[in-house]
mmCIF file of C-alpha atoms in Angstrom:
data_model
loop_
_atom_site.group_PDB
_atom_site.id
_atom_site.type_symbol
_atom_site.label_atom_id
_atom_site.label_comp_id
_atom_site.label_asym_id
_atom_site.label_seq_id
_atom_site.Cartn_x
_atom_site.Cartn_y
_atom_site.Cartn_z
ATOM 1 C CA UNK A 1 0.000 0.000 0.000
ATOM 2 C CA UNK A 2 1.295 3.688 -1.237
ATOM 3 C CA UNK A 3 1.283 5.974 1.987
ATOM 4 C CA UNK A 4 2.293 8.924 -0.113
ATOM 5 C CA UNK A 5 -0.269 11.629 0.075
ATOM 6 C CA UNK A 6 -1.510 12.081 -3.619
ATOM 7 C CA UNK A 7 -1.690 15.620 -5.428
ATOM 8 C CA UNK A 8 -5.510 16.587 -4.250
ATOM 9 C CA UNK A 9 -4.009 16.149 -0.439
ATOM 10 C CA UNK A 10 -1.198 18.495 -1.232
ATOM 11 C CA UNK A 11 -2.822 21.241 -2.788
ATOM 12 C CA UNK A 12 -5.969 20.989 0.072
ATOM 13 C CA UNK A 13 -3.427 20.943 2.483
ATOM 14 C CA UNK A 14 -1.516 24.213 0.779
ATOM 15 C CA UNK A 15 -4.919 25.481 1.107
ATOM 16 C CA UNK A 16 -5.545 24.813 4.527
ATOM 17 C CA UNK A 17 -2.381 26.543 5.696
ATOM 18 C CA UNK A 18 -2.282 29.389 3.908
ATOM 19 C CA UNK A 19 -6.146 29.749 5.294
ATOM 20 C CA UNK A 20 -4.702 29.437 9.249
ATOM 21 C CA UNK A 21 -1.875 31.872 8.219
ATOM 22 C CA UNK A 22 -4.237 34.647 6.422
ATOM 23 C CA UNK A 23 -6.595 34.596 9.015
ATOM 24 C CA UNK A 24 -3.863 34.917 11.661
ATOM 25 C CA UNK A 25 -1.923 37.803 10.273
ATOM 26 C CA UNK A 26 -3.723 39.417 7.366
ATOM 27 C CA UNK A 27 -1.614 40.530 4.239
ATOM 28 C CA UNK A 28 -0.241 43.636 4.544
ATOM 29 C CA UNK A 29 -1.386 46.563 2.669
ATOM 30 C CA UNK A 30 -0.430 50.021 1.290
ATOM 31 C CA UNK A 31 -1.167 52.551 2.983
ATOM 32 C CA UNK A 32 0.908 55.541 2.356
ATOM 33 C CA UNK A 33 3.351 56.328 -0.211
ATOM 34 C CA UNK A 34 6.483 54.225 0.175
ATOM 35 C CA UNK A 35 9.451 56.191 1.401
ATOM 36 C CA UNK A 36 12.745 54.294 0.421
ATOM 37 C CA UNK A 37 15.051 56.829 -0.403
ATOM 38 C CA UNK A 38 17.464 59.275 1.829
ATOM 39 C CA UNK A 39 15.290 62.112 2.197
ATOM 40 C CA UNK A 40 11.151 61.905 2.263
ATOM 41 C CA UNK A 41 9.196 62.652 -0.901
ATOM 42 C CA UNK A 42 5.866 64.049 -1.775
ATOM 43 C CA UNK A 43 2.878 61.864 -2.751
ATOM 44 C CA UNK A 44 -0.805 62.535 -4.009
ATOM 45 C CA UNK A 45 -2.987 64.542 -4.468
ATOM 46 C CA UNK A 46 -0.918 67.681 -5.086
ATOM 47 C CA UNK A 47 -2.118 71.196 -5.218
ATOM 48 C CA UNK A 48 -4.097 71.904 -8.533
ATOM 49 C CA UNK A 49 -2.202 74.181 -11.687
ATOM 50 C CA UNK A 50 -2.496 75.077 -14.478
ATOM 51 C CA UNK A 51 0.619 76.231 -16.361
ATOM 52 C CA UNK A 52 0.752 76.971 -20.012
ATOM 53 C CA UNK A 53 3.225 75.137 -22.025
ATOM 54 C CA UNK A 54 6.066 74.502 -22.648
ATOM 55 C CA UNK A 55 5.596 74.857 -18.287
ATOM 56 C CA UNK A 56 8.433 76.602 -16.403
ATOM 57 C CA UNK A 57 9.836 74.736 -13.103
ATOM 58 C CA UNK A 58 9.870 78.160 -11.500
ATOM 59 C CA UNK A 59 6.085 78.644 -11.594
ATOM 60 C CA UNK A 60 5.308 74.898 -9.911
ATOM 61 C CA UNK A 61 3.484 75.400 -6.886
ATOM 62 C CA UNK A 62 5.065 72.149 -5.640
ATOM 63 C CA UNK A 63 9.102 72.327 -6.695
ATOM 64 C CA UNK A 64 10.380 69.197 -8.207
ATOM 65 C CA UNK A 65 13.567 68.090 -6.109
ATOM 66 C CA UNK A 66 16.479 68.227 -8.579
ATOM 67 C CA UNK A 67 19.406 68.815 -6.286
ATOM 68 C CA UNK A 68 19.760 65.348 -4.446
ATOM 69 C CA UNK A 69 21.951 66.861 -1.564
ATOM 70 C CA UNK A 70 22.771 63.369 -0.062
ATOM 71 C CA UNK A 71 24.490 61.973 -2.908
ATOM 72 C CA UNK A 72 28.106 62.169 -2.829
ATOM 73 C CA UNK A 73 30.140 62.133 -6.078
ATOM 74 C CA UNK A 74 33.557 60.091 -7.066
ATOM 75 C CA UNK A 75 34.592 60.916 -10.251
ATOM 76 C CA UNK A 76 32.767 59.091 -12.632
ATOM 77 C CA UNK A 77 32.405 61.733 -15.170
ATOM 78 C CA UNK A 78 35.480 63.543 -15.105
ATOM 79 C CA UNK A 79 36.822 65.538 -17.348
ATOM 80 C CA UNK A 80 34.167 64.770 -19.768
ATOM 81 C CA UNK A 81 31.982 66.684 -21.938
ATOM 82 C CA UNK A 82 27.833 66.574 -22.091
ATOM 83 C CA UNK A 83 25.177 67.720 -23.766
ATOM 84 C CA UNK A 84 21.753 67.259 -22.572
ATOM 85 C CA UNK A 85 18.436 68.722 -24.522
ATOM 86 C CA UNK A 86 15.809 69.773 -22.190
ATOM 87 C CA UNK A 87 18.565 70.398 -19.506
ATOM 88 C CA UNK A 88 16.533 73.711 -18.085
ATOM 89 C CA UNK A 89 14.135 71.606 -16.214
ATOM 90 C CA UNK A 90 12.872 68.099 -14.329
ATOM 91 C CA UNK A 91 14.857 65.063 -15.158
ATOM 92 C CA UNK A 92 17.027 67.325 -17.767
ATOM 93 C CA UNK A 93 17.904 69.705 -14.501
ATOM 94 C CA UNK A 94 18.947 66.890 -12.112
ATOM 95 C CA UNK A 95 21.042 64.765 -14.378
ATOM 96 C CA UNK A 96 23.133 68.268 -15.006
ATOM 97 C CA UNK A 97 23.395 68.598 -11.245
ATOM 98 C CA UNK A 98 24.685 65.076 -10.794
ATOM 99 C CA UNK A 99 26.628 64.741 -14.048
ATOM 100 C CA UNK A 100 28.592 67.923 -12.959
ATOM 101 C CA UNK A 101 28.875 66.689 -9.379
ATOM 102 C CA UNK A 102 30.886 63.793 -10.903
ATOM 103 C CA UNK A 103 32.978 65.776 -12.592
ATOM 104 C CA UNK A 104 31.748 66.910 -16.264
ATOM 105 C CA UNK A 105 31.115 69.865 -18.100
ATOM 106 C CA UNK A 106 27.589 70.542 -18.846
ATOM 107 C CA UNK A 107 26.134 71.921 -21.877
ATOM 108 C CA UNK A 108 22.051 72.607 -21.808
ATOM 109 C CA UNK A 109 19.721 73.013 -24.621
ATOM 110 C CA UNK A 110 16.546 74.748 -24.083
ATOM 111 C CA UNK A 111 13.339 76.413 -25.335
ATOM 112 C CA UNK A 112 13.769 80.571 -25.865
ATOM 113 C CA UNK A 113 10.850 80.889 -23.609
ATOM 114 C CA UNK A 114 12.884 78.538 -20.921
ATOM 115 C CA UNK A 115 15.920 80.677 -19.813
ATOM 116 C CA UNK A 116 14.362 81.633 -16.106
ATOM 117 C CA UNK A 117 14.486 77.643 -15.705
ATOM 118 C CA UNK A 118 17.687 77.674 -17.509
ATOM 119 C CA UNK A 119 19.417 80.063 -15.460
ATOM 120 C CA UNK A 120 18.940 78.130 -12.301
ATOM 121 C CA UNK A 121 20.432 74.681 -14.116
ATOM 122 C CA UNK A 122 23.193 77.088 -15.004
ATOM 123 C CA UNK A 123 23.979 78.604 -11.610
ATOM 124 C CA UNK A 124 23.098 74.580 -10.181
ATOM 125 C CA UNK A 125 25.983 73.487 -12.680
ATOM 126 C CA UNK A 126 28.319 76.472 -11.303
ATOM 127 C CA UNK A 127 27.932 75.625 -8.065
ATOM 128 C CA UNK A 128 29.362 72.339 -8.250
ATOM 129 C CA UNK A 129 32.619 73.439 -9.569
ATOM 130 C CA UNK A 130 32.127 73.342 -13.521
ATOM 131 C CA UNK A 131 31.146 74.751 -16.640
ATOM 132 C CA UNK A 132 28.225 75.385 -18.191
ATOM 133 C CA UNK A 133 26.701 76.534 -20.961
ATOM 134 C CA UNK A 134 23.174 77.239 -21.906
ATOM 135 C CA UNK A 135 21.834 77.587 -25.509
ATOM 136 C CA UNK A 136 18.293 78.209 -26.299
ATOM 137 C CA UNK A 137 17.114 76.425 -29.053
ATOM 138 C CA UNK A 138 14.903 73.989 -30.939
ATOM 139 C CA UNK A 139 15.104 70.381 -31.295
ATOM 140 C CA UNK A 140 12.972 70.175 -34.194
ATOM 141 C CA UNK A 141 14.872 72.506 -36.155
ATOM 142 C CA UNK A 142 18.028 70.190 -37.858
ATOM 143 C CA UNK A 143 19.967 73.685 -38.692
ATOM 144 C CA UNK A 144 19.668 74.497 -34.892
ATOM 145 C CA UNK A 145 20.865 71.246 -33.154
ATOM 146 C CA UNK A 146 23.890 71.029 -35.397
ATOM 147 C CA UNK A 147 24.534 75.018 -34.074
ATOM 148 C CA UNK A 148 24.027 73.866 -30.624
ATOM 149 C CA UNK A 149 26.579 70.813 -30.799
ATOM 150 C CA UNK A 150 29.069 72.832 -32.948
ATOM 151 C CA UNK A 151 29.003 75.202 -30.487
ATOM 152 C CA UNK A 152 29.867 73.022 -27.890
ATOM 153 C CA UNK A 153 32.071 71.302 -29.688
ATOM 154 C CA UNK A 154 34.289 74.288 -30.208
ATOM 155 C CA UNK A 155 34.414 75.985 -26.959
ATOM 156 C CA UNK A 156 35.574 72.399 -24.950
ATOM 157 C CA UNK A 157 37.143 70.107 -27.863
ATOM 158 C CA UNK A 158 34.891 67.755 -28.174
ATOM 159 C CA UNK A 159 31.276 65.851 -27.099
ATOM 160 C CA UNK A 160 31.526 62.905 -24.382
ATOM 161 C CA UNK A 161 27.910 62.434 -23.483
ATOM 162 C CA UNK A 162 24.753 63.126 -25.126
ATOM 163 C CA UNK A 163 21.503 63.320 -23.107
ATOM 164 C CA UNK A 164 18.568 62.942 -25.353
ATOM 165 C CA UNK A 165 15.752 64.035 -23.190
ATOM 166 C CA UNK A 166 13.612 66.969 -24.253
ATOM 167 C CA UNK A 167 9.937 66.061 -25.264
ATOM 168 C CA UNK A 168 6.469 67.267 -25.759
ATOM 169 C CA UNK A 169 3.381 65.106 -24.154
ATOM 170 C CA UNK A 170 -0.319 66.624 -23.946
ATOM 171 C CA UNK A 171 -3.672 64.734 -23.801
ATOM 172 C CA UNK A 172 -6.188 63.963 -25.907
ATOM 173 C CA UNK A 173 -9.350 62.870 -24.615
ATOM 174 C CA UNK A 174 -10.513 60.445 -27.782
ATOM 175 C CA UNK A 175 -8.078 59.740 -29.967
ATOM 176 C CA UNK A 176 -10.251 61.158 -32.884
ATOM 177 C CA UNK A 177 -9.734 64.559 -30.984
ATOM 178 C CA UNK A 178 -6.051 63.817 -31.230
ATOM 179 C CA UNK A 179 -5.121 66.531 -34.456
ATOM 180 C CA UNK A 180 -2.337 65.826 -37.229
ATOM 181 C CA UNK A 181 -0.779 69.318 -35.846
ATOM 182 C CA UNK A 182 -0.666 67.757 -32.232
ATOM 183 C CA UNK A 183 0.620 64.435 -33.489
ATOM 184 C CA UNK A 184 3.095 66.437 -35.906
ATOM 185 C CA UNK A 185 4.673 67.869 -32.691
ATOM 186 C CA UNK A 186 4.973 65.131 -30.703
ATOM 187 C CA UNK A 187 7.009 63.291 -33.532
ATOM 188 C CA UNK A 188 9.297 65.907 -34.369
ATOM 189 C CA UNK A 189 10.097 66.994 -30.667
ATOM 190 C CA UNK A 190 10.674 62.891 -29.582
ATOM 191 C CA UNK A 191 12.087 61.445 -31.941
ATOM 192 C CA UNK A 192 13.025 63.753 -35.049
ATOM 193 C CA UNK A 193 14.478 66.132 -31.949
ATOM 194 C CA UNK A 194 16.574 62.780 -31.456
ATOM 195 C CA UNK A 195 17.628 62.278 -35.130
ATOM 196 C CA UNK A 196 18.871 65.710 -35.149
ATOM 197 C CA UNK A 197 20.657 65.782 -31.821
ATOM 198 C CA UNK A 198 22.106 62.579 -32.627
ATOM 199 C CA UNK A 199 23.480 63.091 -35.881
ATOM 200 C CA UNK A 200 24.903 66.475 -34.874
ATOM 201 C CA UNK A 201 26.853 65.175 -31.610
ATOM 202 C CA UNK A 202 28.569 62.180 -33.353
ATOM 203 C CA UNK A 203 30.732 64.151 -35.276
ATOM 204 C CA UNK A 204 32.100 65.621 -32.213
ATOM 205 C CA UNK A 205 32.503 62.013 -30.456
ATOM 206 C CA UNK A 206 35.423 59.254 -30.251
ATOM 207 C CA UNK A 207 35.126 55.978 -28.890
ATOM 208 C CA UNK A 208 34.124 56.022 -25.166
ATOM 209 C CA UNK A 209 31.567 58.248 -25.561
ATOM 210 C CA UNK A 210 28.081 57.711 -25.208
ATOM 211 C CA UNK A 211 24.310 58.147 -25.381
ATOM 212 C CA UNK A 212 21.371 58.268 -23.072
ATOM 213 C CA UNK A 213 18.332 58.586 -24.593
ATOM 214 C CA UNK A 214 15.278 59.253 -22.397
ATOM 215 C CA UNK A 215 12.289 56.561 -22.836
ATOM 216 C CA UNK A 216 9.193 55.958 -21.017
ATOM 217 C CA UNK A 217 6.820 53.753 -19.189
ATOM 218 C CA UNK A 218 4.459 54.547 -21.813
ATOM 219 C CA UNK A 219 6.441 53.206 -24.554
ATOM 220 C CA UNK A 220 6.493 49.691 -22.715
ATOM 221 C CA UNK A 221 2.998 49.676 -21.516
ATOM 222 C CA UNK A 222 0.987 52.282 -23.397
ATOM 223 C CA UNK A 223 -1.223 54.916 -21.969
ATOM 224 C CA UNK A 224 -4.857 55.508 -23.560
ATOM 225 C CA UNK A 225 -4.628 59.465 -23.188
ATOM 226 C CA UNK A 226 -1.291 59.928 -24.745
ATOM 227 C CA UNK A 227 -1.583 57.775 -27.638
ATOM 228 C CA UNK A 228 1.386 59.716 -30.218
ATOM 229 C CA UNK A 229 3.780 60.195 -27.323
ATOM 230 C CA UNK A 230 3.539 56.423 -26.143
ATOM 231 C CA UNK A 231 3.682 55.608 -29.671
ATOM 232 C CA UNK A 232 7.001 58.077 -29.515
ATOM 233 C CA UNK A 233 8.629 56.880 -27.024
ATOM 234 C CA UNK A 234 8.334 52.684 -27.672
ATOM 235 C CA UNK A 235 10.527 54.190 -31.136
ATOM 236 C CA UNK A 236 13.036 55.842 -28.500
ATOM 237 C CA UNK A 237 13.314 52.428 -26.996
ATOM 238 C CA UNK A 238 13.468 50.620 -30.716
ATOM 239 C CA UNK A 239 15.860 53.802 -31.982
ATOM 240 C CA UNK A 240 18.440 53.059 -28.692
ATOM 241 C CA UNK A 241 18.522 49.156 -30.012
ATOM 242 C CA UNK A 242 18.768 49.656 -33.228
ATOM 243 C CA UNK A 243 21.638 52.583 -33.093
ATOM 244 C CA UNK A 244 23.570 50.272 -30.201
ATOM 245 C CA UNK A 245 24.236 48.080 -33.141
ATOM 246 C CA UNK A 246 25.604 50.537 -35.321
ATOM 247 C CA UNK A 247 27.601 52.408 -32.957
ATOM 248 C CA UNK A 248 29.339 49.869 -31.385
ATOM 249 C CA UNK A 249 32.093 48.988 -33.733
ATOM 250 C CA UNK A 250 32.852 52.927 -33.250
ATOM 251 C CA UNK A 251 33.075 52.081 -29.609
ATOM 252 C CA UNK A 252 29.755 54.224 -28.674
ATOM 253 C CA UNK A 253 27.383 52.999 -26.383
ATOM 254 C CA UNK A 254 23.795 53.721 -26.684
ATOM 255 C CA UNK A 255 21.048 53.245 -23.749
ATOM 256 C CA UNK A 256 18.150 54.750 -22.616
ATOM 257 C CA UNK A 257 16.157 55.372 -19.059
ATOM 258 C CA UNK A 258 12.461 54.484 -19.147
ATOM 259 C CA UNK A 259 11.054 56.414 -16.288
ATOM 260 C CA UNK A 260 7.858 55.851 -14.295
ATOM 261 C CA UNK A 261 6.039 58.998 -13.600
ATOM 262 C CA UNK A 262 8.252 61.851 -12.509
ATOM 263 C CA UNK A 263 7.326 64.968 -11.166
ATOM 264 C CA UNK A 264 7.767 67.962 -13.642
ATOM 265 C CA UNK A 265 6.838 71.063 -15.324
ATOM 266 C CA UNK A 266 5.470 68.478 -17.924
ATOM 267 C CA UNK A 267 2.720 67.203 -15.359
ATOM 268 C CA UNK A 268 0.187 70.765 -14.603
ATOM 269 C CA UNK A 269 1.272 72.137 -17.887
ATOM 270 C CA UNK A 270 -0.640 69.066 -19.666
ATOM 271 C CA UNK A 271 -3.387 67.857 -17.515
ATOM 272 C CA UNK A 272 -4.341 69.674 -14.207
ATOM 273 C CA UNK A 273 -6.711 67.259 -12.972
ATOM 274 C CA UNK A 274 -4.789 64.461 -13.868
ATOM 275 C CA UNK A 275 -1.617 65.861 -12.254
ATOM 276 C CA UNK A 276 -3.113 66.152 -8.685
ATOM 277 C CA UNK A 277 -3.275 62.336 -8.493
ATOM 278 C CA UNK A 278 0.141 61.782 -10.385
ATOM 279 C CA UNK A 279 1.620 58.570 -9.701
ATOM 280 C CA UNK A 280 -0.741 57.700 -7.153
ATOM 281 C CA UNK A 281 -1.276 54.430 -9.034
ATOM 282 C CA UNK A 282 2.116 53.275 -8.699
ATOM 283 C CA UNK A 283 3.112 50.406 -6.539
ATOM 284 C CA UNK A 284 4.748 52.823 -4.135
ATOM 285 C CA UNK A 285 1.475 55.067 -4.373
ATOM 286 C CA UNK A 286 3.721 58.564 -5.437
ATOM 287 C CA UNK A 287 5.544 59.645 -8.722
ATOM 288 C CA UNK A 288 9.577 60.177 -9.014
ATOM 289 C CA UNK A 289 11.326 63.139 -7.729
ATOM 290 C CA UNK A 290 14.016 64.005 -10.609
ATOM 291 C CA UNK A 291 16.818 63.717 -8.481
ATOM 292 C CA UNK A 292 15.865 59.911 -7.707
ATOM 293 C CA UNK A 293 15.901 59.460 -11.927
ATOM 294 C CA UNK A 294 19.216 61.332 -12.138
ATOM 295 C CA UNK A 295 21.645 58.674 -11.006
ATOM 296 C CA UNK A 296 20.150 55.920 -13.711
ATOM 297 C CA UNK A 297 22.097 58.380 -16.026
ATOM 298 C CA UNK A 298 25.112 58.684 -14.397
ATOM 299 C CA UNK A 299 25.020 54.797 -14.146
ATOM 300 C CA UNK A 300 24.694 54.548 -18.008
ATOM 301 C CA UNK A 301 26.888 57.423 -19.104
ATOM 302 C CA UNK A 302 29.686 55.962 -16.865
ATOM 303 C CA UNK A 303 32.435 53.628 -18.157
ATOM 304 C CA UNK A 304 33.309 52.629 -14.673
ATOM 305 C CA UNK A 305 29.772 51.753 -14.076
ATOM 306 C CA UNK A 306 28.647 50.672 -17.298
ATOM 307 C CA UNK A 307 31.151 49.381 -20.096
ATOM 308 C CA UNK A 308 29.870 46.204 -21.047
ATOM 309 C CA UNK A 309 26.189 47.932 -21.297
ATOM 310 C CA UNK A 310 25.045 49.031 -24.801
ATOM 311 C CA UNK A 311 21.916 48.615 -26.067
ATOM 312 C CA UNK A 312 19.575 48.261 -22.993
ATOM 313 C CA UNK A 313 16.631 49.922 -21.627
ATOM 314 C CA UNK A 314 16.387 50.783 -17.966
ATOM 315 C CA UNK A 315 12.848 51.146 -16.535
ATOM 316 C CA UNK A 316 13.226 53.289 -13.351
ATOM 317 C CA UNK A 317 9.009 53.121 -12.872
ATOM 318 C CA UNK A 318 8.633 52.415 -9.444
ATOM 319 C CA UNK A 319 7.694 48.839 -8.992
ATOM 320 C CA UNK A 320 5.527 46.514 -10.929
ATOM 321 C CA UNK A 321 3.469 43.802 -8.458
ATOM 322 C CA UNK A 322 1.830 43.931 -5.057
#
C-alpha cells in the first residue's frame, strides 16, 4: 500500500495553511506612499495648476527636487563633456546637477521661452565646480541642433555624453480629438528632436563616448490618453537598439532610461486634474522626484559603471506587483 499523500491532499493541504496563516496575520497593505530613499518625498494629491506650455519649473506650486543633496560624487564623469536637450528643467535639470557633481562639463539646450528655468540649471551646474553653458534652441529645427553641438564642440574640444531628453506630451481625450498638428509635434520633438541631436553630436565624439536617450513607461505599456507620445517613445526604446548596433564597432554605447512617472513642469502644464493624483497608481502610491531618476544616467553614461552595457533599456518606474 502507497502511503504517499496524492496531489488533491497536497494542494488541500496548501490550502488549509495558507487559510490558518491569512486569518492569523492578514496581508499587509499600502497605505501611504512608500518612502525608500534618503530624504522623504511628496505623494498625491498635489495642489491643482495650471501652467501653459512649454511649463516653467519656476512657476510649480510644488518644486520638483532636482538637487539630491545626499548623494556624494567620485569621479565618474570627469573631465568629460555633455550635452543634454531639455537640460533647463525636471529630469534634464537633475542629471546636469549630478553629471557635474561627478565631474563633467555641462552643456544645456533649451526652449527661448525657458531661460528663467535655464538660469537656475546654469547657476546649479556652477555651483558644483564646472562649466556650463546654456543655448536656447529647438530640437525640431536640424539647422539648430547642429549650431548647438558645434558650439559646444568648439568651446571644450569635443562631445563625451549626449543626453537625449527633451519632449512634448499633452492629452487627448478620444483619440479622434487627437489633431495631425498635435501628433506632428509630438514626432518631431521625440524622436526627429533625437535624429537631429544625434546626428549632430557624433561628429564631435570618439570611442568612449556615449548616449542616453530618455524613454518611457508609456512606450512599454501604453497609456490611452497619450496615444502619439507612447507611440514616440516605444521608437526611442526601438531607436536606442537599433543605433547600439551601429555604434558599437565605433566604440559608442547607446542606452536609454524608461522612467515611471516623474514629477515635472510636464505634469500641470498638460493635464491639471490628472496631475493632482500623479503617480498615485504606482506600486509605491507617489511619482519620481528628478533627483531619484538622475543617477540611472550617471550609471549609463559611466564607463566605470557601465562598459559592457550598450543597447539596454532601464525602466526606473517604481515597482511593478503587489
Amino acid at each position: 500500500m502507497n502511503d504517499t499523500p496524492d496531489a488533491v491532499s497536497l494542494q488541500q493541504d496548501a490550502q488549509d495553511n495558507v487559510r490558518r496563516v491569512d486569518e492569523a496575520r492578514p496581508r499587509e497593505r499600502m497605505r501611504s506612499a512608500m518612502q525608500a530613499g534618503a530624504r522623504e518625498y511628496p505623494a498625491p494629491p498635489f495642489p491643482r495648476q495650471e501652467l501653459d506650455k512649454p511649463g516653467l519649473e519656476g512657476e510649480q506650486l510644488l518644486a520638483p527636487m532636482y538637487d539630491a543633496p545626499y548623494y556624494k560624487g567620485s569621479g565618474k564623469l570627469a573631465g568629460k563633456r555633455a550635452i543634454i536637450t531639455g537640460g533647463d528643467s525636471g529630469i534634464g535639470r537633475a542629471v546636469a546637477v549630478l553629471f557635474a557633481r561627478e565631474g563633467a562639463d555641462v552643456a544645456i539646450l533649451h526652449l527661448e521661452a525657458e531661460h528663467p528655468d535655464a538660469d537656475v540649471t546654469r547657476a546649479a551646474v556652477l555651483d558644483e565646480g564646472q562649466r556650463c553653458i546654456a543655448i536656447a534652441g529647438d530640437v525640431t529645427d536640424r539647422r539648430s541642433c547642429f549650431d548647438a553641438a558645434d558650439r559646444v564642440a568648439e568651446e571644450w574640444g569635443g562631445i563625451d555624453i549626449l543626453v537625449n531628453n527633451a519632449a512634448f506630451q499633452l492629452h487627448a481625450s478620444r483619440f479622434e480629438d487627437l489633431t495631425e498638428e498635435h501628433f506632428d509635434l509630438t514626432v518631431r520633438t521625440n524622436l526627429y528632436g533625437y535624429f537631429h541631436m544625434t546626428q549632430a553630436c557624433l561628429r564631435h565624439m570618439r570611442p568612449g563616448a556615449t548616449i542616453v536617450n530618455t524613454g518611457s513607461v508609456t512606450g512599454i505599456d501604453g497609456s490611452a490618453a497619450i496615444i502619439d507620445y507612447s507611440m514616440t517613445k516605444g521608437g526611442i526604446h526601438a531607436f536606442t537598439r537599433a543605433l547600439s548596433g551601429d555604434l558599437l564597432v565605433r566604440g559608442i554605447r547607446v542606452n536609454a532610461v524608461a522612467p515611471g512617472p516623474v514629477w515635472t513642469p510636464l505634469n500641470p502644464s498638460d493635464d491639471a486634474d490628472k496631475a493632482r493624483h500623479f503617480g498615485a497608481k504606482t506600486p509605491m502610491r507617489r511619482p519620481a522626484q528628478p533627483e531619484e531618476l538622475a543617477p540611472a544616467y550617471v550609471f549609463l553614461a559611466s564607463a566605470q559603471m557601465s562598459s559592457y552595457i550598450t543597447g539596454e533599456i532601464l525602466p526606473v518606474v517604481g515597482g511593478y506587483a503587489e
